[in-house]
PDB file of C-alpha atoms in Angstrom:
ATOM      1  CA  ASP A   1       0.000   0.000   0.000  1.00  0.00           C
ATOM      2  CA  GLY A   2       1.387   3.397  -0.938  1.00  0.00           C
ATOM      3  CA  GLY A   3       0.996   6.288   1.410  1.00  0.00           C
ATOM      4  CA  ILE A   4       2.380   8.714   3.922  1.00  0.00           C
ATOM      5  CA  THR A   5       2.907   7.701   7.523  1.00  0.00           C
ATOM      6  CA  GLN A   6       3.525   9.867  10.530  1.00  0.00           C
ATOM      7  CA  SER A   7       4.401   8.655  13.964  1.00  0.00           C
ATOM      8  CA  PRO A   8       3.443   8.832  16.681  1.00  0.00           C
ATOM      9  CA  LYS A   9      -0.171  10.007  16.445  1.00  0.00           C
ATOM     10  CA  TYR A  10      -0.010  11.653  19.878  1.00  0.00           C
ATOM     11  CA  LEU A  11       3.139  12.966  21.526  1.00  0.00           C
ATOM     12  CA  PHE A  12       3.653  14.587  24.907  1.00  0.00           C
ATOM     13  CA  ARG A  13       6.823  16.396  25.891  1.00  0.00           C
ATOM     14  CA  LYS A  14       8.009  18.567  28.718  1.00  0.00           C
ATOM     15  CA  GLU A  15       8.817  22.174  28.028  1.00  0.00           C
ATOM     16  CA  GLY A  16      12.455  22.678  27.066  1.00  0.00           C
ATOM     17  CA  GLN A  17      12.873  19.300  25.375  1.00  0.00           C
ATOM     18  CA  ASN A  18      13.535  18.827  21.686  1.00  0.00           C
ATOM     19  CA  VAL A  19      11.275  16.338  19.917  1.00  0.00           C
ATOM     20  CA  THR A  20      11.456  14.774  16.446  1.00  0.00           C
ATOM     21  CA  LEU A  21       8.361  13.937  14.411  1.00  0.00           C
ATOM     22  CA  SER A  22       8.617  11.231  11.805  1.00  0.00           C
ATOM     23  CA  CYS A  23       7.283  11.406   8.234  1.00  0.00           C
ATOM     24  CA  GLU A  24       7.794   8.613   5.718  1.00  0.00           C
ATOM     25  CA  GLN A  25       6.331   8.158   2.228  1.00  0.00           C
ATOM     26  CA  ASN A  26       6.545   5.313  -0.265  1.00  0.00           C
ATOM     27  CA  LEU A  27       4.856   7.180  -3.112  1.00  0.00           C
ATOM     28  CA  ASN A  28       8.165   7.993  -4.801  1.00  0.00           C
ATOM     29  CA  HIS A  29       7.344  11.681  -4.415  1.00  0.00           C
ATOM     30  CA  ASP A  30      10.151  14.198  -4.810  1.00  0.00           C
ATOM     31  CA  ALA A  31       8.624  17.030  -2.768  1.00  0.00           C
ATOM     32  CA  MET A  32       7.748  16.892   0.930  1.00  0.00           C
ATOM     33  CA  TYR A  33       6.274  19.468   3.296  1.00  0.00           C
ATOM     34  CA  TRP A  34       5.622  20.136   6.967  1.00  0.00           C
ATOM     35  CA  TYR A  35       2.625  22.160   8.108  1.00  0.00           C
ATOM     36  CA  ARG A  36       1.341  23.240  11.462  1.00  0.00           C
ATOM     37  CA  GLN A  37      -2.378  23.556  12.204  1.00  0.00           C
ATOM     38  CA  ASP A  38      -3.837  25.525  15.115  1.00  0.00           C
ATOM     39  CA  PRO A  39      -7.545  25.856  15.967  1.00  0.00           C
ATOM     40  CA  GLY A  40      -9.284  28.480  13.836  1.00  0.00           C
ATOM     41  CA  GLN A  41      -6.281  28.966  11.577  1.00  0.00           C
ATOM     42  CA  GLY A  42      -5.292  27.662   8.198  1.00  0.00           C
ATOM     43  CA  LEU A  43      -2.392  25.286   7.720  1.00  0.00           C
ATOM     44  CA  ARG A  44       0.912  27.139   7.894  1.00  0.00           C
ATOM     45  CA  LEU A  45       4.030  25.918   6.110  1.00  0.00           C
ATOM     46  CA  ILE A  46       7.060  25.219   8.299  1.00  0.00           C
ATOM     47  CA  TYR A  47       9.595  23.704   5.878  1.00  0.00           C
ATOM     48  CA  TYR A  48       9.542  22.089   2.479  1.00  0.00           C
ATOM     49  CA  SER A  49      11.933  20.024   0.397  1.00  0.00           C
ATOM     50  CA  GLN A  50      11.883  19.655  -3.350  1.00  0.00           C
ATOM     51  CA  ILE A  51      14.687  17.078  -3.612  1.00  0.00           C
ATOM     52  CA  VAL A  52      16.947  15.035  -1.385  1.00  0.00           C
ATOM     53  CA  ASN A  53      19.556  16.987   0.579  1.00  0.00           C
ATOM     54  CA  ASP A  54      17.782  20.284  -0.079  1.00  0.00           C
ATOM     55  CA  PHE A  55      15.080  22.111   1.891  1.00  0.00           C
ATOM     56  CA  GLN A  56      13.720  25.633   2.298  1.00  0.00           C
ATOM     57  CA  LYS A  57      12.117  27.549   5.129  1.00  0.00           C
ATOM     58  CA  GLY A  58       8.405  28.118   4.976  1.00  0.00           C
ATOM     59  CA  ASP A  59       6.448  30.886   6.631  1.00  0.00           C
ATOM     60  CA  ILE A  60       7.015  29.828  10.260  1.00  0.00           C
ATOM     61  CA  ALA A  61      10.391  28.030  10.363  1.00  0.00           C
ATOM     62  CA  GLU A  62      11.708  29.591  13.578  1.00  0.00           C
ATOM     63  CA  GLY A  63      12.202  26.996  16.296  1.00  0.00           C
ATOM     64  CA  TYR A  64      12.072  24.054  13.868  1.00  0.00           C
ATOM     65  CA  SER A  65      14.659  22.073  11.923  1.00  0.00           C
ATOM     66  CA  VAL A  66      14.464  19.374   9.243  1.00  0.00           C
ATOM     67  CA  SER A  67      16.653  17.017   7.251  1.00  0.00           C
ATOM     68  CA  ARG A  68      16.150  15.231   3.929  1.00  0.00           C
ATOM     69  CA  GLU A  69      18.794  12.530   3.709  1.00  0.00           C
ATOM     70  CA  LYS A  70      16.512  10.064   1.942  1.00  0.00           C
ATOM     71  CA  LYS A  71      13.761  10.604  -0.603  1.00  0.00           C
ATOM     72  CA  GLU A  72      11.289   8.714   1.565  1.00  0.00           C
ATOM     73  CA  SER A  73      11.897  10.522   4.836  1.00  0.00           C
ATOM     74  CA  PHE A  74      11.511  14.122   6.050  1.00  0.00           C
ATOM     75  CA  PRO A  75      11.728  14.310   9.860  1.00  0.00           C
ATOM     76  CA  LEU A  76      10.861  17.502  11.702  1.00  0.00           C
ATOM     77  CA  THR A  77      12.517  18.501  14.970  1.00  0.00           C
ATOM     78  CA  VAL A  78      10.653  20.867  17.244  1.00  0.00           C
ATOM     79  CA  THR A  79      13.313  22.563  19.319  1.00  0.00           C
ATOM     80  CA  SER A  80      13.088  24.231  22.694  1.00  0.00           C
ATOM     81  CA  ALA A  81      13.352  27.557  20.858  1.00  0.00           C
ATOM     82  CA  GLN A  82       9.821  27.153  19.485  1.00  0.00           C
ATOM     83  CA  LYS A  83       7.724  29.375  21.745  1.00  0.00           C
ATOM     84  CA  ASN A  84       4.377  27.674  21.336  1.00  0.00           C
ATOM     85  CA  PRO A  85       4.920  24.128  20.044  1.00  0.00           C
ATOM     86  CA  THR A  86       1.595  22.568  21.025  1.00  0.00           C
ATOM     87  CA  ALA A  87      -0.214  21.975  17.723  1.00  0.00           C
ATOM     88  CA  PHE A  88      -1.295  19.433  15.119  1.00  0.00           C
ATOM     89  CA  TYR A  89       1.579  18.731  12.713  1.00  0.00           C
ATOM     90  CA  LEU A  90       0.895  17.506   9.198  1.00  0.00           C
ATOM     91  CA  CYS A  91       3.346  16.141   6.676  1.00  0.00           C
ATOM     92  CA  ALA A  92       2.546  16.134   2.967  1.00  0.00           C
ATOM     93  CA  SER A  93       4.180  15.057  -0.266  1.00  0.00           C
ATOM     94  CA  SER A  94       3.723  15.629  -3.986  1.00  0.00           C
ATOM     95  CA  THR A  95       5.201  14.262  -7.193  1.00  0.00           C
ATOM     96  CA  GLU A  96       6.805  17.614  -7.769  1.00  0.00           C
ATOM     97  CA  GLY A  97       6.275  21.084  -6.449  1.00  0.00           C
ATOM     98  CA  THR A  98       3.296  22.154  -8.496  1.00  0.00           C
ATOM     99  CA  ASP A  99       1.326  18.947  -8.130  1.00  0.00           C
ATOM    100  CA  THR A 100      -1.373  17.982  -5.680  1.00  0.00           C
ATOM    101  CA  GLN A 101      -0.135  17.514  -2.135  1.00  0.00           C
ATOM    102  CA  TYR A 102      -1.234  14.445  -0.198  1.00  0.00           C
ATOM    103  CA  PHE A 103      -1.215  14.450   3.576  1.00  0.00           C
ATOM    104  CA  GLY A 104      -0.208  12.025   6.280  1.00  0.00           C
ATOM    105  CA  PRO A 105      -2.456  11.346   9.302  1.00  0.00           C
ATOM    106  CA  GLY A 106      -0.752  13.965  11.473  1.00  0.00           C
ATOM    107  CA  THR A 107       0.913  14.084  14.886  1.00  0.00           C
ATOM    108  CA  ARG A 108      -0.692  15.962  17.734  1.00  0.00           C
ATOM    109  CA  LEU A 109       2.082  17.378  19.911  1.00  0.00           C
ATOM    110  CA  THR A 110       1.341  18.602  23.407  1.00  0.00           C
ATOM    111  CA  VAL A 111       4.069  20.322  25.377  1.00  0.00           C
ATOM    112  CA  LEU A 112       3.411  20.348  29.111  1.00  0.00           C
TER     113      LEU A 112
ATOM    114  CA  GLY B   1       1.414  38.111   0.252  1.00  0.00           C
ATOM    115  CA  GLN B   2      -1.835  36.258  -0.159  1.00  0.00           C
ATOM    116  CA  ASN B   3      -5.181  36.757   1.506  1.00  0.00           C
ATOM    117  CA  ILE B   4      -7.636  33.880   1.416  1.00  0.00           C
ATOM    118  CA  ASP B   5     -11.102  34.239   2.891  1.00  0.00           C
ATOM    119  CA  GLN B   6     -13.814  31.661   3.462  1.00  0.00           C
ATOM    120  CA  PRO B   7     -16.741  31.560   5.896  1.00  0.00           C
ATOM    121  CA  THR B   8     -16.062  30.084   9.305  1.00  0.00           C
ATOM    122  CA  GLU B   9     -19.091  27.824   9.544  1.00  0.00           C
ATOM    123  CA  MET B  10     -22.139  26.721   7.536  1.00  0.00           C
ATOM    124  CA  THR B  11     -25.046  24.526   8.560  1.00  0.00           C
ATOM    125  CA  ALA B  12     -27.275  22.564   6.197  1.00  0.00           C
ATOM    126  CA  THR B  13     -29.769  19.733   6.279  1.00  0.00           C
ATOM    127  CA  GLU B  14     -29.127  16.202   5.060  1.00  0.00           C
ATOM    128  CA  GLY B  15     -30.019  15.939   1.374  1.00  0.00           C
ATOM    129  CA  ALA B  16     -29.630  19.660   0.754  1.00  0.00           C
ATOM    130  CA  ILE B  17     -26.994  21.633  -1.189  1.00  0.00           C
ATOM    131  CA  VAL B  18     -24.315  23.849   0.328  1.00  0.00           C
ATOM    132  CA  GLN B  19     -21.986  26.263  -1.461  1.00  0.00           C
ATOM    133  CA  ILE B  20     -18.714  27.246   0.222  1.00  0.00           C
ATOM    134  CA  ASN B  21     -17.166  30.404  -1.169  1.00  0.00           C
ATOM    135  CA  CYS B  22     -13.488  31.266  -1.217  1.00  0.00           C
ATOM    136  CA  THR B  23     -12.022  34.592  -2.282  1.00  0.00           C
ATOM    137  CA  TYR B  24      -8.344  35.241  -2.709  1.00  0.00           C
ATOM    138  CA  GLN B  25      -5.912  38.008  -3.520  1.00  0.00           C
ATOM    139  CA  THR B  26      -2.585  36.825  -4.898  1.00  0.00           C
ATOM    140  CA  SER B  27       0.370  38.011  -6.906  1.00  0.00           C
ATOM    141  CA  GLY B  28       0.526  35.352  -9.597  1.00  0.00           C
ATOM    142  CA  PHE B  29      -2.068  32.572  -9.545  1.00  0.00           C
ATOM    143  CA  ASN B  30      -1.153  28.962 -10.293  1.00  0.00           C
ATOM    144  CA  GLY B  31      -4.172  26.982  -9.166  1.00  0.00           C
ATOM    145  CA  LEU B  32      -6.684  26.516  -6.378  1.00  0.00           C
ATOM    146  CA  PHE B  33      -7.238  23.368  -4.341  1.00  0.00           C
ATOM    147  CA  TRP B  34     -10.082  22.211  -2.114  1.00  0.00           C
ATOM    148  CA  TYR B  35      -9.486  19.725   0.683  1.00  0.00           C
ATOM    149  CA  GLN B  36     -11.848  18.037   3.139  1.00  0.00           C
ATOM    150  CA  GLN B  37     -10.705  17.515   6.710  1.00  0.00           C
ATOM    151  CA  HIS B  38     -12.570  15.568   9.368  1.00  0.00           C
ATOM    152  CA  ALA B  39     -11.757  16.476  12.949  1.00  0.00           C
ATOM    153  CA  GLY B  40      -8.363  15.171  14.030  1.00  0.00           C
ATOM    154  CA  GLU B  41      -7.611  13.680  10.630  1.00  0.00           C
ATOM    155  CA  ALA B  42      -5.528  14.557   7.595  1.00  0.00           C
ATOM    156  CA  PRO B  43      -6.900  16.781   4.843  1.00  0.00           C
ATOM    157  CA  THR B  44      -7.951  14.768   1.795  1.00  0.00           C
ATOM    158  CA  PHE B  45      -7.809  16.174  -1.724  1.00  0.00           C
ATOM    159  CA  LEU B  46     -11.129  17.036  -3.344  1.00  0.00           C
ATOM    160  CA  SER B  47     -10.471  19.188  -6.403  1.00  0.00           C
ATOM    161  CA  TYR B  48      -8.067  21.364  -8.348  1.00  0.00           C
ATOM    162  CA  ASN B  49      -8.947  24.306 -10.598  1.00  0.00           C
ATOM    163  CA  VAL B  50      -6.508  26.346 -12.645  1.00  0.00           C
ATOM    164  CA  LEU B  51      -8.757  27.454 -15.532  1.00  0.00           C
ATOM    165  CA  ASP B  52     -12.057  29.290 -15.268  1.00  0.00           C
ATOM    166  CA  GLY B  53     -15.125  27.139 -15.066  1.00  0.00           C
ATOM    167  CA  LEU B  54     -16.787  24.298 -13.262  1.00  0.00           C
ATOM    168  CA  GLU B  55     -15.213  20.919 -12.454  1.00  0.00           C
ATOM    169  CA  GLU B  56     -17.681  18.230 -11.408  1.00  0.00           C
ATOM    170  CA  LYS B  57     -16.825  15.100  -9.449  1.00  0.00           C
ATOM    171  CA  GLY B  58     -19.872  13.199  -8.353  1.00  0.00           C
ATOM    172  CA  ARG B  59     -21.668  15.069  -5.572  1.00  0.00           C
ATOM    173  CA  PHE B  60     -18.891  17.662  -5.361  1.00  0.00           C
ATOM    174  CA  SER B  61     -18.226  20.462  -7.868  1.00  0.00           C
ATOM    175  CA  SER B  62     -15.710  23.278  -7.798  1.00  0.00           C
ATOM    176  CA  PHE B  63     -15.864  26.551  -9.700  1.00  0.00           C
ATOM    177  CA  LEU B  64     -13.178  29.121 -10.417  1.00  0.00           C
ATOM    178  CA  SER B  65     -13.195  32.688 -11.721  1.00  0.00           C
ATOM    179  CA  ARG B  66      -9.627  33.941 -12.002  1.00  0.00           C
ATOM    180  CA  SER B  67     -10.627  37.484 -12.933  1.00  0.00           C
ATOM    181  CA  LYS B  68     -12.730  37.764  -9.773  1.00  0.00           C
ATOM    182  CA  GLY B  69     -10.346  35.888  -7.474  1.00  0.00           C
ATOM    183  CA  TYR B  70     -13.233  33.633  -6.517  1.00  0.00           C
ATOM    184  CA  SER B  71     -13.944  29.958  -6.156  1.00  0.00           C
ATOM    185  CA  TYR B  72     -16.698  27.877  -4.652  1.00  0.00           C
ATOM    186  CA  LEU B  73     -17.125  24.272  -3.642  1.00  0.00           C
ATOM    187  CA  LEU B  74     -20.617  22.893  -4.134  1.00  0.00           C
ATOM    188  CA  LEU B  75     -21.730  19.905  -2.103  1.00  0.00           C
ATOM    189  CA  LYS B  76     -24.936  18.264  -3.329  1.00  0.00           C
ATOM    190  CA  GLU B  77     -27.193  15.649  -1.718  1.00  0.00           C
ATOM    191  CA  LEU B  78     -25.539  16.269   1.625  1.00  0.00           C
ATOM    192  CA  GLN B  79     -24.841  13.264   3.822  1.00  0.00           C
ATOM    193  CA  MET B  80     -24.021  13.201   7.517  1.00  0.00           C
ATOM    194  CA  LYS B  81     -20.483  12.089   6.686  1.00  0.00           C
ATOM    195  CA  ASP B  82     -19.960  15.388   4.827  1.00  0.00           C
ATOM    196  CA  SER B  83     -19.768  17.159   8.196  1.00  0.00           C
ATOM    197  CA  ALA B  84     -16.157  18.344   8.112  1.00  0.00           C
ATOM    198  CA  SER B  85     -13.931  21.343   7.566  1.00  0.00           C
ATOM    199  CA  TYR B  86     -13.349  22.353   3.938  1.00  0.00           C
ATOM    200  CA  LEU B  87     -10.048  24.041   3.170  1.00  0.00           C
ATOM    201  CA  CYS B  88      -9.391  26.357   0.253  1.00  0.00           C
ATOM    202  CA  ALA B  89      -5.717  26.617  -0.773  1.00  0.00           C
ATOM    203  CA  VAL B  90      -4.019  28.712  -3.432  1.00  0.00           C
ATOM    204  CA  MET B  91      -0.748  28.019  -5.216  1.00  0.00           C
ATOM    205  CA  THR B  92       1.077  31.011  -6.667  1.00  0.00           C
ATOM    206  CA  THR B  93       3.688  31.240  -9.377  1.00  0.00           C
ATOM    207  CA  ASP B  94       6.175  32.930  -7.070  1.00  0.00           C
ATOM    208  CA  SER B  95       6.119  30.148  -4.491  1.00  0.00           C
ATOM    209  CA  TRP B  96       6.912  26.908  -6.236  1.00  0.00           C
ATOM    210  CA  GLY B  97       5.087  24.106  -4.501  1.00  0.00           C
ATOM    211  CA  LYS B  98       3.866  26.247  -1.640  1.00  0.00           C
ATOM    212  CA  LEU B  99       0.190  26.386  -0.822  1.00  0.00           C
ATOM    213  CA  GLN B 100      -1.467  29.193   1.117  1.00  0.00           C
ATOM    214  CA  PHE B 101      -4.470  27.913   3.038  1.00  0.00           C
ATOM    215  CA  GLY B 102      -7.620  29.650   4.172  1.00  0.00           C
ATOM    216  CA  ALA B 103      -8.752  29.023   7.749  1.00  0.00           C
ATOM    217  CA  GLY B 104     -11.328  26.466   6.613  1.00  0.00           C
ATOM    218  CA  THR B 105     -15.131  26.318   6.622  1.00  0.00           C
ATOM    219  CA  GLN B 106     -16.754  23.991   9.127  1.00  0.00           C
ATOM    220  CA  VAL B 107     -19.830  22.413   7.527  1.00  0.00           C
ATOM    221  CA  VAL B 108     -22.378  20.932   9.918  1.00  0.00           C
ATOM    222  CA  VAL B 109     -24.949  18.596   8.395  1.00  0.00           C
ATOM    223  CA  THR B 110     -28.095  18.123  10.484  1.00  0.00           C
ATOM    224  CA  PRO B 111     -30.685  15.337  10.165  1.00  0.00           C
TER     225      PRO B 111
END
């Protein structure tokens, strides 16, 4: 089955700790994205990657970091520098940049 | 930058029709997407419009007017399972692969 997986579905962390969210896809997509969703707001782009070993900041990259060492994987690290990390995080991928983006199931991060 | 507006919430009865409007202001338009998102789940792709006109897919249709910066998603023969948030997203030519999302319209279908 082809698709995008994110793990875990729910994640709890103490304030001041870094945490890494996983995103894997077996769709052979070149482009991958990370979004953050807060209640009452649209999805906001954190980082995106068009090819392996390359990524660009989105609109709200501060306090986050990513890597793209493999085509299938695009992990997101939420660092302690992120002021308000509690949110629903969504990973997406597309064949290439201008194509339809398909989303993973999301990770709900709660920082206590 | 981009400004994308859609109503916050709409309520309709099972079997009825609902039209969700989306207006946008962009510098360089390269397509508009509609997604459906049930609470706590991932958005799922519904439609894509880049040329003016109506695209029909079963009970769902999407319309685009580029000159007016306007789109709508039409949901016909509403079912209870259509209760969800509907997201309008615009892709611009100056942001390769980047989508700008509206805040979403929560559709509530009542019996």
